[in-house]
Amino acid sequence: MAEEVFRFADELGPEKILHIWEPRLGLKAIVVVDNTAAGPAIGGTRMAPDVSAEECFRLARAMTFKNAAAGLPHGGAKSVIFGDPSMPAPDKERRVRAFAAAIRRVEEYVPGPDMGTNETAMAWVKDEIGRCVGLPREVGGIPLDEIGATGLGLAVAAEAAQEFSGVRLEGARVAVQGFGAVGHHAARFLAARGARLVAASDSKGAVYDPKGLDIGELEALKARGGSLAQCGAAKKITAEDLIGVDCDIWIPAARPDVIREDNVDGLKARLVLQGANIPATPGAERRMHERGIHSIPDFIANAGGVIAASVEYHGGTEKIALDTIAEKIAANTRAVLDMARGRRILPREAAVVLARQRVERAMSLRRWQA
Ligand code: NAD
């Protein structure tokens, strides 16, 4: 059993793996605290029926890198609660509260919302143990999706990438896959910088207009619970056609692995902003690089949400959150693209080097180092 758990261990972590089992409530959960050298570890609490210790560890390591790359005073962690997130609300509240009580003494872990949990769930956690991020505004939170924290970060990354990619934002044509919290804010912040949205999709369809789509109209459609396919003015295209749309910037903001070896050559864009997590396969990342397409890795470009969460944790305001996102993501995008160019490596490889260097440096400053 011990061997089984230690199969994840390497020089960075994980520091702690906690299995939680509360038979009276049927609560089964896992917490992985990967690394806390830079500070208390921030990472989401995911609720799903099919989570695993391995998934939890991989997500925790991704948070170690994302927080380090963003230069936050936080390590990385993650937790998973086994269960169907659409269970009746009272059952969910009981389970989340019991989970919170079980991690009361894991003080180096600061939970946040993730798939299957939300701001309300974080309010329950705060009520139990007084420690979490991603809270509703009414209890001191900064509502990440409402202010467009991640979308702003993507627009800032595109701005910082201009000198490397040659894609000027003024007049740039943008395509967004997944017009949700990340996607629609990214379109809006890019439009404010002179770009125009020419194509967008959601889970039900895709639309295209080379002259430019009306972002406000699409947002209103989505707010009414509609689908982009109902947008009257634009030409309907298939979800598969979206990748080959004539544009300068392509933004995956929905699912993983949507840019793959079998479709990457269809991309016409010269800049890809990775809003979704792991939206491109490793082979597709390499092919984009060979074709001179600049692809800003997910944990650099989409760190706006966790940066805002960190500002919330330290008692900052929305304004400070937005300013911090702009400052950090611009600097990190430049650092990654500069290193990638200098060392002739992929932006993702450069991002991992940068993040790992920061974690190792933080570790070297801790007391137990020789
Ligand atoms: P969301 O649920 O608000 O929006 C997702 C959108 O994608 C919806 O419009 C949905 O209709 C659409 N969609 C789903 N499947 C699709 C498909 N196959 N093709 C096209 N569109 C599809 O989610 P979100 O918060 O915007 O997150 C999007 C992605 O970004 C996720 O991968 C998430 O993990 C990642 N992410 C989000 C944040 C954040 O701050 N919200 C931060 C970092 C990463």
mmCIF file of C-alpha atoms and ligand atoms in Angstrom:
data_model
loop_
_atom_site.group_PDB
_atom_site.id
_atom_site.type_symbol
_atom_site.label_atom_id
_atom_site.label_comp_id
_atom_site.label_asym_id
_atom_site.label_seq_id
_atom_site.Cartn_x
_atom_site.Cartn_y
_atom_site.Cartn_z
ATOM 1 C CA MET A 1 0.000 0.000 0.000
ATOM 2 C CA ALA A 2 2.755 2.444 0.961
ATOM 3 C CA GLU A 3 4.559 1.684 -2.307
ATOM 4 C CA GLU A 4 1.352 2.400 -4.168
ATOM 5 C CA VAL A 5 1.128 5.923 -2.708
ATOM 6 C CA PHE A 6 4.829 6.688 -3.147
ATOM 7 C CA ARG A 7 4.716 5.969 -6.878
ATOM 8 C CA PHE A 8 3.949 9.679 -7.419
ATOM 9 C CA ALA A 9 6.938 10.930 -5.436
ATOM 10 C CA ASP A 10 9.756 12.861 -7.075
ATOM 11 C CA GLU A 11 12.076 15.689 -6.049
ATOM 12 C CA LEU A 12 9.228 18.248 -5.908
ATOM 13 C CA GLY A 13 6.545 16.312 -4.075
ATOM 14 C CA PRO A 14 3.907 15.452 -3.181
ATOM 15 C CA GLU A 15 4.427 16.437 0.438
ATOM 16 C CA LYS A 16 1.212 14.922 1.690
ATOM 17 C CA ILE A 17 -1.550 12.632 0.456
ATOM 18 C CA LEU A 18 -4.644 12.373 2.605
ATOM 19 C CA HIS A 19 -7.392 9.800 2.148
ATOM 20 C CA ILE A 20 -10.669 10.757 3.778
ATOM 21 C CA TRP A 21 -13.389 8.205 4.473
ATOM 22 C CA GLU A 22 -16.474 9.029 6.521
ATOM 23 C CA PRO A 23 -18.769 5.986 6.214
ATOM 24 C CA ARG A 24 -21.828 7.569 7.881
ATOM 25 C CA LEU A 25 -22.009 10.187 5.102
ATOM 26 C CA GLY A 26 -20.435 8.106 2.375
ATOM 27 C CA LEU A 27 -17.752 10.793 2.123
ATOM 28 C CA LYS A 28 -14.750 9.583 0.173
ATOM 29 C CA ALA A 29 -12.143 12.174 -0.763
ATOM 30 C CA ILE A 30 -8.440 12.619 -1.459
ATOM 31 C CA VAL A 31 -6.219 15.641 -0.872
ATOM 32 C CA VAL A 32 -2.801 15.923 -2.475
ATOM 33 C CA VAL A 33 -0.579 18.722 -1.208
ATOM 34 C CA ASP A 34 2.158 18.676 -3.796
ATOM 35 C CA ASN A 35 4.546 21.434 -2.791
ATOM 36 C CA THR A 36 4.384 24.310 -0.291
ATOM 37 C CA ALA A 37 7.874 25.798 -0.664
ATOM 38 C CA ALA A 38 6.483 29.110 -1.960
ATOM 39 C CA GLY A 39 3.628 29.262 0.559
ATOM 40 C CA PRO A 40 0.240 27.714 1.384
ATOM 41 C CA ALA A 41 -0.874 25.548 -1.523
ATOM 42 C CA ILE A 42 -3.900 26.778 -3.526
ATOM 43 C CA GLY A 43 -5.828 24.288 -5.649
ATOM 44 C CA GLY A 44 -9.406 23.441 -6.524
ATOM 45 C CA THR A 45 -11.775 20.894 -5.006
ATOM 46 C CA ARG A 46 -13.221 18.740 -7.779
ATOM 47 C CA MET A 47 -16.392 16.695 -7.330
ATOM 48 C CA ALA A 48 -16.986 13.867 -9.796
ATOM 49 C CA PRO A 49 -17.916 10.178 -9.573
ATOM 50 C CA ASP A 50 -14.821 8.917 -11.378
ATOM 51 C CA VAL A 51 -11.930 10.846 -9.825
ATOM 52 C CA SER A 52 -8.765 9.078 -8.662
ATOM 53 C CA ALA A 53 -5.627 9.566 -6.588
ATOM 54 C CA GLU A 54 -3.596 9.753 -9.774
ATOM 55 C CA GLU A 55 -5.803 12.459 -11.300
ATOM 56 C CA CYS A 56 -5.625 14.368 -8.024
ATOM 57 C CA PHE A 57 -1.826 14.180 -7.997
ATOM 58 C CA ARG A 58 -1.496 15.299 -11.647
ATOM 59 C CA LEU A 59 -3.810 18.248 -11.037
ATOM 60 C CA ALA A 60 -1.910 19.154 -7.861
ATOM 61 C CA ARG A 61 1.408 19.160 -9.760
ATOM 62 C CA ALA A 62 -0.172 21.320 -12.482
ATOM 63 C CA MET A 63 -1.137 23.798 -9.740
ATOM 64 C CA THR A 64 2.429 23.788 -8.359
ATOM 65 C CA PHE A 65 3.648 24.833 -11.811
ATOM 66 C CA LYS A 66 0.804 27.266 -12.508
ATOM 67 C CA ASN A 67 1.219 29.088 -9.181
ATOM 68 C CA ALA A 68 5.005 29.154 -9.498
ATOM 69 C CA ALA A 69 4.886 30.345 -13.104
ATOM 70 C CA ALA A 70 2.514 33.125 -12.058
ATOM 71 C CA GLY A 71 5.000 34.140 -9.358
ATOM 72 C CA LEU A 72 2.435 33.656 -6.584
ATOM 73 C CA PRO A 73 3.466 33.059 -2.967
ATOM 74 C CA HIS A 74 1.625 29.727 -3.127
ATOM 75 C CA GLY A 75 2.417 26.108 -3.665
ATOM 76 C CA GLY A 76 0.181 23.619 -5.459
ATOM 77 C CA ALA A 77 -2.438 21.180 -4.214
ATOM 78 C CA LYS A 78 -5.730 19.651 -5.309
ATOM 79 C CA SER A 79 -8.556 17.692 -3.749
ATOM 80 C CA VAL A 80 -11.214 15.381 -5.124
ATOM 81 C CA ILE A 81 -14.524 14.365 -3.596
ATOM 82 C CA PHE A 82 -16.078 11.230 -5.053
ATOM 83 C CA GLY A 83 -19.718 11.828 -6.022
ATOM 84 C CA ASP A 84 -22.163 13.093 -8.601
ATOM 85 C CA PRO A 85 -22.061 16.917 -8.432
ATOM 86 C CA SER A 86 -25.744 17.073 -9.393
ATOM 87 C CA MET A 87 -26.781 15.191 -6.217
ATOM 88 C CA PRO A 88 -29.567 16.871 -4.190
ATOM 89 C CA ALA A 89 -28.332 20.173 -2.726
ATOM 90 C CA PRO A 90 -28.700 19.199 0.970
ATOM 91 C CA ASP A 91 -26.619 16.023 0.369
ATOM 92 C CA LYS A 92 -23.975 17.999 -1.455
ATOM 93 C CA GLU A 93 -23.807 20.607 1.299
ATOM 94 C CA ARG A 94 -23.415 17.871 3.961
ATOM 95 C CA ARG A 95 -20.660 16.200 2.003
ATOM 96 C CA VAL A 96 -18.761 19.412 1.272
ATOM 97 C CA ARG A 97 -19.045 20.534 4.906
ATOM 98 C CA ALA A 98 -17.821 17.133 6.119
ATOM 99 C CA PHE A 99 -14.922 17.365 3.665
ATOM 100 C CA ALA A 100 -14.073 20.835 4.998
ATOM 101 C CA ALA A 101 -14.122 19.564 8.589
ATOM 102 C CA ALA A 102 -11.795 16.711 7.602
ATOM 103 C CA ILE A 103 -9.179 19.103 6.169
ATOM 104 C CA ARG A 104 -9.392 21.549 9.087
ATOM 105 C CA ARG A 105 -5.870 20.690 10.259
ATOM 106 C CA VAL A 106 -4.321 20.518 6.776
ATOM 107 C CA GLU A 107 -3.576 24.185 7.209
ATOM 108 C CA GLU A 108 -1.116 24.393 4.350
ATOM 109 C CA TYR A 109 -3.951 23.649 1.878
ATOM 110 C CA VAL A 110 -6.297 26.397 0.653
ATOM 111 C CA PRO A 111 -9.176 24.942 -1.396
ATOM 112 C CA GLY A 112 -10.916 26.719 -4.296
ATOM 113 C CA PRO A 113 -13.745 25.937 -6.737
ATOM 114 C CA ASP A 114 -13.261 23.460 -9.578
ATOM 115 C CA MET A 115 -15.401 21.136 -11.717
ATOM 116 C CA GLY A 116 -18.450 20.093 -9.701
ATOM 117 C CA THR A 117 -18.007 22.762 -7.007
ATOM 118 C CA ASN A 118 -18.601 26.513 -7.094
ATOM 119 C CA GLU A 119 -18.603 29.728 -5.064
ATOM 120 C CA THR A 120 -21.484 28.482 -2.886
ATOM 121 C CA ALA A 121 -19.556 25.324 -2.007
ATOM 122 C CA MET A 122 -16.596 27.507 -1.054
ATOM 123 C CA ALA A 123 -18.870 29.568 1.210
ATOM 124 C CA TRP A 124 -19.728 26.302 3.063
ATOM 125 C CA VAL A 125 -16.000 25.505 3.359
ATOM 126 C CA LYS A 126 -15.267 28.991 4.702
ATOM 127 C CA ASP A 127 -18.129 28.659 7.181
ATOM 128 C CA GLU A 128 -16.630 25.404 8.479
ATOM 129 C CA ILE A 129 -12.913 26.177 8.582
ATOM 130 C CA GLY A 130 -12.456 29.843 7.578
ATOM 131 C CA ARG A 131 -9.966 28.962 4.844
ATOM 132 C CA CYS A 132 -10.560 28.924 1.061
ATOM 133 C CA VAL A 133 -10.619 31.068 -2.094
ATOM 134 C CA GLY A 134 -13.181 31.664 -4.834
ATOM 135 C CA LEU A 135 -15.877 32.926 -2.476
ATOM 136 C CA PRO A 136 -19.076 34.790 -3.341
ATOM 137 C CA ARG A 137 -18.769 38.584 -3.225
ATOM 138 C CA GLU A 138 -21.066 38.726 -0.160
ATOM 139 C CA VAL A 139 -18.496 36.917 1.975
ATOM 140 C CA GLY A 140 -15.444 38.753 0.737
ATOM 141 C CA GLY A 141 -14.823 36.962 -2.560
ATOM 142 C CA ILE A 142 -13.746 38.222 -5.966
ATOM 143 C CA PRO A 143 -16.117 36.570 -8.485
ATOM 144 C CA LEU A 144 -13.585 35.332 -11.034
ATOM 145 C CA ASP A 145 -15.953 34.435 -13.838
ATOM 146 C CA GLU A 146 -18.065 37.551 -13.453
ATOM 147 C CA ILE A 147 -15.084 39.914 -13.747
ATOM 148 C CA GLY A 148 -13.493 37.801 -16.498
ATOM 149 C CA ALA A 149 -10.205 37.161 -14.667
ATOM 150 C CA THR A 150 -9.050 34.419 -17.034
ATOM 151 C CA GLY A 151 -10.312 36.155 -20.200
ATOM 152 C CA LEU A 152 -8.382 39.289 -19.281
ATOM 153 C CA GLY A 153 -5.232 37.206 -18.818
ATOM 154 C CA LEU A 154 -5.605 35.751 -22.323
ATOM 155 C CA ALA A 155 -5.933 39.215 -23.874
ATOM 156 C CA VAL A 156 -2.887 40.426 -21.954
ATOM 157 C CA ALA A 157 -0.917 37.372 -23.118
ATOM 158 C CA ALA A 158 -1.816 38.193 -26.743
ATOM 159 C CA GLU A 159 -0.701 41.776 -26.234
ATOM 160 C CA ALA A 160 2.633 40.691 -24.740
ATOM 161 C CA ALA A 161 3.118 38.116 -27.522
ATOM 162 C CA GLN A 162 2.825 40.730 -30.307
ATOM 163 C CA GLU A 163 6.569 41.344 -30.613
ATOM 164 C CA PHE A 164 7.220 37.576 -30.906
ATOM 165 C CA SER A 165 4.259 36.397 -32.999
ATOM 166 C CA GLY A 166 3.959 39.400 -35.297
ATOM 167 C CA VAL A 167 0.180 39.349 -34.708
ATOM 168 C CA ARG A 168 -0.857 42.939 -34.010
ATOM 169 C CA LEU A 169 -4.017 43.198 -31.957
ATOM 170 C CA GLU A 170 -5.292 46.188 -33.912
ATOM 171 C CA GLY A 171 -7.462 44.569 -36.579
ATOM 172 C CA ALA A 172 -6.593 40.977 -35.560
ATOM 173 C CA ARG A 173 -9.290 38.391 -36.383
ATOM 174 C CA VAL A 174 -10.149 36.103 -33.460
ATOM 175 C CA ALA A 175 -11.873 32.693 -33.267
ATOM 176 C CA VAL A 176 -13.064 31.338 -29.919
ATOM 177 C CA GLN A 177 -13.966 27.719 -29.266
ATOM 178 C CA GLY A 178 -16.241 27.655 -26.196
ATOM 179 C CA PHE A 179 -18.074 30.948 -25.655
ATOM 180 C CA GLY A 180 -18.329 30.460 -21.867
ATOM 181 C CA ALA A 181 -16.827 32.272 -18.879
ATOM 182 C CA VAL A 182 -13.306 32.225 -20.307
ATOM 183 C CA GLY A 183 -14.157 32.538 -24.012
ATOM 184 C CA HIS A 184 -16.600 35.429 -24.037
ATOM 185 C CA HIS A 185 -14.507 37.582 -21.705
ATOM 186 C CA ALA A 186 -11.397 36.894 -23.804
ATOM 187 C CA ALA A 187 -13.303 38.053 -26.913
ATOM 188 C CA ARG A 188 -14.467 41.185 -25.093
ATOM 189 C CA PHE A 189 -11.016 42.119 -23.725
ATOM 190 C CA LEU A 190 -9.394 41.489 -27.122
ATOM 191 C CA ALA A 191 -12.047 43.615 -28.864
ATOM 192 C CA ALA A 192 -11.235 46.415 -26.416
ATOM 193 C CA ARG A 193 -7.658 46.189 -27.756
ATOM 194 C CA GLY A 194 -8.723 46.566 -31.381
ATOM 195 C CA ALA A 195 -9.294 42.918 -32.403
ATOM 196 C CA ARG A 196 -12.529 41.550 -33.899
ATOM 197 C CA LEU A 197 -14.283 38.281 -33.187
ATOM 198 C CA VAL A 198 -14.937 36.482 -36.491
ATOM 199 C CA ALA A 199 -15.938 33.008 -35.265
ATOM 200 C CA ALA A 200 -17.169 31.406 -32.065
ATOM 201 C CA SER A 201 -18.665 28.141 -30.905
ATOM 202 C CA ASP A 202 -20.421 26.540 -27.972
ATOM 203 C CA SER A 203 -21.425 22.932 -27.358
ATOM 204 C CA LYS A 204 -24.365 23.268 -29.777
ATOM 205 C CA GLY A 205 -22.876 25.014 -32.785
ATOM 206 C CA ALA A 206 -20.513 27.523 -34.374
ATOM 207 C CA VAL A 207 -20.924 30.826 -36.201
ATOM 208 C CA TYR A 208 -18.691 32.804 -38.566
ATOM 209 C CA ASP A 209 -18.699 36.308 -39.980
ATOM 210 C CA PRO A 210 -15.488 37.694 -41.518
ATOM 211 C CA LYS A 211 -16.775 41.256 -40.988
ATOM 212 C CA GLY A 212 -17.028 40.624 -37.239
ATOM 213 C CA LEU A 213 -19.605 39.153 -34.849
ATOM 214 C CA ASP A 214 -21.524 41.275 -32.362
ATOM 215 C CA ILE A 215 -20.068 40.117 -29.012
ATOM 216 C CA GLY A 216 -22.832 41.803 -27.004
ATOM 217 C CA GLU A 217 -25.498 39.997 -29.045
ATOM 218 C CA LEU A 218 -23.800 36.624 -28.512
ATOM 219 C CA GLU A 219 -23.414 37.299 -24.780
ATOM 220 C CA ALA A 220 -27.101 38.214 -24.518
ATOM 221 C CA LEU A 221 -28.044 35.001 -26.347
ATOM 222 C CA LYS A 222 -25.977 32.915 -23.912
ATOM 223 C CA ALA A 223 -27.298 34.822 -20.887
ATOM 224 C CA ARG A 224 -30.850 33.867 -21.986
ATOM 225 C CA GLY A 225 -29.782 30.235 -22.031
ATOM 226 C CA GLY A 226 -29.632 30.136 -25.831
ATOM 227 C CA SER A 227 -26.990 28.812 -28.175
ATOM 228 C CA LEU A 228 -24.746 30.640 -30.642
ATOM 229 C CA ALA A 229 -26.433 28.682 -33.431
ATOM 230 C CA GLN A 230 -29.487 30.932 -32.890
ATOM 231 C CA CYS A 231 -27.517 34.055 -33.855
ATOM 232 C CA GLY A 232 -29.404 35.338 -36.910
ATOM 233 C CA ALA A 233 -26.764 37.491 -38.579
ATOM 234 C CA ALA A 234 -23.891 35.041 -38.854
ATOM 235 C CA LYS A 235 -23.128 32.112 -41.135
ATOM 236 C CA LYS A 236 -23.441 28.733 -39.382
ATOM 237 C CA ILE A 237 -20.417 26.470 -39.603
ATOM 238 C CA THR A 238 -19.711 23.076 -38.061
ATOM 239 C CA ALA A 239 -17.740 22.675 -34.846
ATOM 240 C CA GLU A 240 -14.991 20.929 -36.877
ATOM 241 C CA ASP A 241 -14.802 23.855 -39.349
ATOM 242 C CA LEU A 242 -13.904 26.255 -36.565
ATOM 243 C CA ILE A 243 -10.278 25.170 -36.437
ATOM 244 C CA GLY A 244 -9.733 26.045 -40.114
ATOM 245 C CA VAL A 245 -11.403 29.466 -39.975
ATOM 246 C CA ASP A 246 -9.394 32.277 -41.557
ATOM 247 C CA CYS A 247 -8.157 34.205 -38.507
ATOM 248 C CA ASP A 248 -5.053 35.451 -36.686
ATOM 249 C CA ILE A 249 -5.769 34.284 -33.113
ATOM 250 C CA TRP A 250 -7.394 30.962 -32.173
ATOM 251 C CA ILE A 251 -8.580 30.422 -28.607
ATOM 252 C CA PRO A 252 -9.498 26.978 -27.272
ATOM 253 C CA ALA A 253 -11.693 27.681 -24.231
ATOM 254 C CA ALA A 254 -13.716 24.497 -23.806
ATOM 255 C CA ARG A 255 -12.310 20.966 -23.771
ATOM 256 C CA PRO A 256 -8.890 19.246 -23.569
ATOM 257 C CA ASP A 257 -7.086 17.814 -26.628
ATOM 258 C CA VAL A 258 -9.011 19.765 -29.277
ATOM 259 C CA ILE A 259 -5.861 20.552 -31.299
ATOM 260 C CA ARG A 260 -4.412 17.230 -32.348
ATOM 261 C CA GLU A 261 -2.011 15.794 -34.908
ATOM 262 C CA ASP A 262 -4.946 15.054 -37.227
ATOM 263 C CA ASN A 263 -6.286 18.634 -37.364
ATOM 264 C CA VAL A 264 -3.380 20.921 -36.412
ATOM 265 C CA ASP A 265 -2.412 21.533 -40.038
ATOM 266 C CA GLY A 266 -5.835 23.052 -40.652
ATOM 267 C CA LEU A 267 -5.077 25.957 -38.293
ATOM 268 C CA LYS A 268 -4.679 29.264 -40.142
ATOM 269 C CA ALA A 269 -4.057 31.361 -37.038
ATOM 270 C CA ARG A 270 -0.528 32.441 -36.122
ATOM 271 C CA LEU A 271 -1.233 32.790 -32.403
ATOM 272 C CA VAL A 272 -3.003 30.274 -30.140
ATOM 273 C CA LEU A 273 -4.042 31.348 -26.628
ATOM 274 C CA GLN A 274 -4.633 28.262 -24.476
ATOM 275 C CA GLY A 275 -7.659 29.205 -22.391
ATOM 276 C CA ALA A 276 -8.717 25.609 -21.662
ATOM 277 C CA ASN A 277 -6.381 23.288 -19.793
ATOM 278 C CA ILE A 278 -4.270 20.970 -22.011
ATOM 279 C CA PRO A 279 -6.180 21.887 -25.203
ATOM 280 C CA ALA A 280 -3.401 20.588 -27.489
ATOM 281 C CA THR A 281 -1.756 17.170 -27.590
ATOM 282 C CA PRO A 282 2.068 17.099 -27.267
ATOM 283 C CA GLY A 283 2.380 16.193 -30.971
ATOM 284 C CA ALA A 284 0.163 19.120 -31.968
ATOM 285 C CA GLU A 285 2.188 21.505 -29.775
ATOM 286 C CA ARG A 286 5.348 20.419 -31.604
ATOM 287 C CA ARG A 287 3.709 20.775 -35.022
ATOM 288 C CA MET A 288 2.477 24.289 -34.201
ATOM 289 C CA HIS A 289 6.030 25.197 -33.233
ATOM 290 C CA GLU A 290 7.402 23.779 -36.511
ATOM 291 C CA ARG A 291 4.832 25.799 -38.444
ATOM 292 C CA GLY A 292 5.818 29.029 -36.666
ATOM 293 C CA ILE A 293 2.503 29.273 -34.783
ATOM 294 C CA HIS A 294 3.043 30.801 -31.344
ATOM 295 C CA SER A 295 1.048 28.864 -28.759
ATOM 296 C CA ILE A 296 0.925 30.329 -25.252
ATOM 297 C CA PRO A 297 0.758 27.391 -22.793
ATOM 298 C CA ASP A 298 -2.327 27.008 -20.608
ATOM 299 C CA PHE A 299 -0.642 27.466 -17.239
ATOM 300 C CA ILE A 300 0.880 30.781 -18.396
ATOM 301 C CA ALA A 301 -2.071 32.187 -20.378
ATOM 302 C CA ASN A 302 -5.013 31.007 -18.246
ATOM 303 C CA ALA A 303 -3.567 31.839 -14.812
ATOM 304 C CA GLY A 304 -5.863 34.874 -14.394
ATOM 305 C CA GLY A 305 -8.311 32.903 -12.242
ATOM 306 C CA VAL A 306 -5.746 31.685 -9.727
ATOM 307 C CA ILE A 307 -4.041 35.079 -9.612
ATOM 308 C CA ALA A 308 -7.385 36.661 -8.665
ATOM 309 C CA ALA A 309 -7.889 33.886 -6.081
ATOM 310 C CA SER A 310 -4.512 34.669 -4.549
ATOM 311 C CA VAL A 311 -5.348 38.396 -4.365
ATOM 312 C CA GLU A 312 -8.635 37.461 -2.652
ATOM 313 C CA TYR A 313 -6.746 35.267 -0.146
ATOM 314 C CA HIS A 314 -4.450 38.171 0.735
ATOM 315 C CA GLY A 315 -7.399 40.558 1.230
ATOM 316 C CA GLY A 316 -6.996 42.538 -2.022
ATOM 317 C CA THR A 317 -9.718 44.188 -4.082
ATOM 318 C CA GLU A 318 -11.063 43.443 -7.577
ATOM 319 C CA LYS A 319 -9.029 46.337 -8.958
ATOM 320 C CA ILE A 320 -5.833 44.918 -7.457
ATOM 321 C CA ALA A 321 -6.746 41.502 -8.909
ATOM 322 C CA LEU A 322 -7.181 42.902 -12.433
ATOM 323 C CA ASP A 323 -3.971 44.948 -12.226
ATOM 324 C CA THR A 324 -2.027 41.959 -10.885
ATOM 325 C CA ILE A 325 -3.293 39.693 -13.675
ATOM 326 C CA ALA A 326 -2.245 42.243 -16.292
ATOM 327 C CA GLU A 327 1.197 42.722 -14.779
ATOM 328 C CA LYS A 328 2.041 39.076 -14.110
ATOM 329 C CA ILE A 329 0.698 37.514 -17.302
ATOM 330 C CA ALA A 330 2.393 40.112 -19.499
ATOM 331 C CA ALA A 331 5.745 39.507 -17.790
ATOM 332 C CA ASN A 332 5.424 35.723 -17.822
ATOM 333 C CA THR A 333 4.346 35.543 -21.470
ATOM 334 C CA ARG A 334 7.361 37.608 -22.460
ATOM 335 C CA ALA A 335 9.706 35.517 -20.271
ATOM 336 C CA VAL A 336 8.429 32.248 -21.756
ATOM 337 C CA LEU A 337 8.518 33.383 -25.392
ATOM 338 C CA ASP A 338 11.918 34.965 -24.904
ATOM 339 C CA MET A 339 13.360 31.756 -23.429
ATOM 340 C CA ALA A 340 11.679 29.626 -26.121
ATOM 341 C CA ARG A 341 13.228 31.794 -28.831
ATOM 342 C CA GLY A 342 16.664 31.935 -27.196
ATOM 343 C CA ARG A 343 16.922 28.201 -26.490
ATOM 344 C CA ARG A 344 14.979 27.092 -29.589
ATOM 345 C CA ILE A 345 12.514 25.127 -27.489
ATOM 346 C CA LEU A 346 8.723 24.971 -27.366
ATOM 347 C CA PRO A 347 6.932 27.633 -25.296
ATOM 348 C CA ARG A 348 5.561 24.827 -23.101
ATOM 349 C CA GLU A 349 9.071 23.510 -22.448
ATOM 350 C CA ALA A 350 10.201 27.028 -21.560
ATOM 351 C CA ALA A 351 7.212 27.460 -19.236
ATOM 352 C CA VAL A 352 8.069 24.234 -17.382
ATOM 353 C CA VAL A 353 11.732 25.327 -17.039
ATOM 354 C CA LEU A 354 10.611 28.695 -15.632
ATOM 355 C CA ALA A 355 8.124 27.173 -13.187
ATOM 356 C CA ARG A 356 10.501 24.426 -12.029
ATOM 357 C CA GLN A 357 13.316 26.930 -11.457
ATOM 358 C CA ARG A 358 11.009 28.982 -9.227
ATOM 359 C CA VAL A 359 9.856 25.952 -7.220
ATOM 360 C CA GLU A 360 13.432 24.702 -6.764
ATOM 361 C CA ARG A 361 14.647 28.137 -5.711
ATOM 362 C CA ALA A 362 11.804 28.386 -3.157
ATOM 363 C CA MET A 363 12.675 24.880 -1.906
ATOM 364 C CA SER A 364 16.351 25.819 -1.541
ATOM 365 C CA LEU A 365 15.352 28.599 0.848
ATOM 366 C CA ARG A 366 13.589 26.280 3.263
ATOM 367 C CA ARG A 367 15.056 25.243 6.577
ATOM 368 C CA TRP A 368 15.528 21.545 5.879
ATOM 369 C CA GLN A 369 17.844 22.132 2.924
ATOM 370 C CA ALA A 370 21.438 20.950 3.480
HETATM 371 P P1 NAD B 1 -17.837 27.341 -19.078
HETATM 372 O O1 NAD B 1 -18.616 26.156 -18.726
HETATM 373 O O2 NAD B 1 -18.245 28.682 -18.575
HETATM 374 O O3 NAD B 1 -17.768 27.486 -20.677
HETATM 375 C C1 NAD B 1 -17.435 26.442 -21.528
HETATM 376 C C2 NAD B 1 -18.046 26.749 -22.892
HETATM 377 O O4 NAD B 1 -17.585 25.762 -23.804
HETATM 378 C C3 NAD B 1 -19.578 26.710 -22.924
HETATM 379 O O5 NAD B 1 -20.045 27.776 -23.717
HETATM 380 C C4 NAD B 1 -19.878 25.370 -23.617
HETATM 381 O O6 NAD B 1 -21.091 25.412 -24.352
HETATM 382 C C5 NAD B 1 -18.695 25.272 -24.550
HETATM 383 N N1 NAD B 1 -18.368 23.926 -24.998
HETATM 384 C C6 NAD B 1 -18.437 22.759 -24.307
HETATM 385 N N2 NAD B 1 -18.050 21.744 -25.103
HETATM 386 C C7 NAD B 1 -17.723 22.297 -26.293
HETATM 387 C C8 NAD B 1 -17.255 21.773 -27.517
HETATM 388 N N3 NAD B 1 -17.013 20.476 -27.647
HETATM 389 N N4 NAD B 1 -17.031 22.629 -28.548
HETATM 390 C C9 NAD B 1 -17.250 23.963 -28.411
HETATM 391 N N5 NAD B 1 -17.700 24.507 -27.274
HETATM 392 C C10 NAD B 1 -17.932 23.680 -26.242
HETATM 393 O O7 NAD B 1 -16.325 26.992 -18.661
HETATM 394 P P2 NAD B 1 -15.117 28.007 -18.453
HETATM 395 O O8 NAD B 1 -15.033 28.381 -17.021
HETATM 396 O O9 NAD B 1 -15.175 29.057 -19.505
HETATM 397 O O10 NAD B 1 -13.886 27.039 -18.716
HETATM 398 C C11 NAD B 1 -13.495 26.690 -20.026
HETATM 399 C C12 NAD B 1 -12.174 25.945 -19.971
HETATM 400 O O11 NAD B 1 -11.174 26.791 -19.386
HETATM 401 C C13 NAD B 1 -12.167 24.680 -19.111
HETATM 402 O O12 NAD B 1 -11.284 23.760 -19.705
HETATM 403 C C14 NAD B 1 -11.591 25.148 -17.775
HETATM 404 O O13 NAD B 1 -10.961 24.094 -17.074
HETATM 405 C C15 NAD B 1 -10.577 26.147 -18.262
HETATM 406 N N6 NAD B 1 -10.206 27.164 -17.274
HETATM 407 C C16 NAD B 1 -11.150 27.981 -16.732
HETATM 408 C C17 NAD B 1 -10.769 28.978 -15.840
HETATM 409 C C18 NAD B 1 -11.788 29.943 -15.260
HETATM 410 O O14 NAD B 1 -11.357 30.923 -14.635
HETATM 411 N N7 NAD B 1 -13.081 29.753 -15.456
HETATM 412 C C19 NAD B 1 -9.421 29.128 -15.482
HETATM 413 C C20 NAD B 1 -8.465 28.278 -16.067
HETATM 414 C C21 NAD B 1 -8.879 27.305 -16.968
#
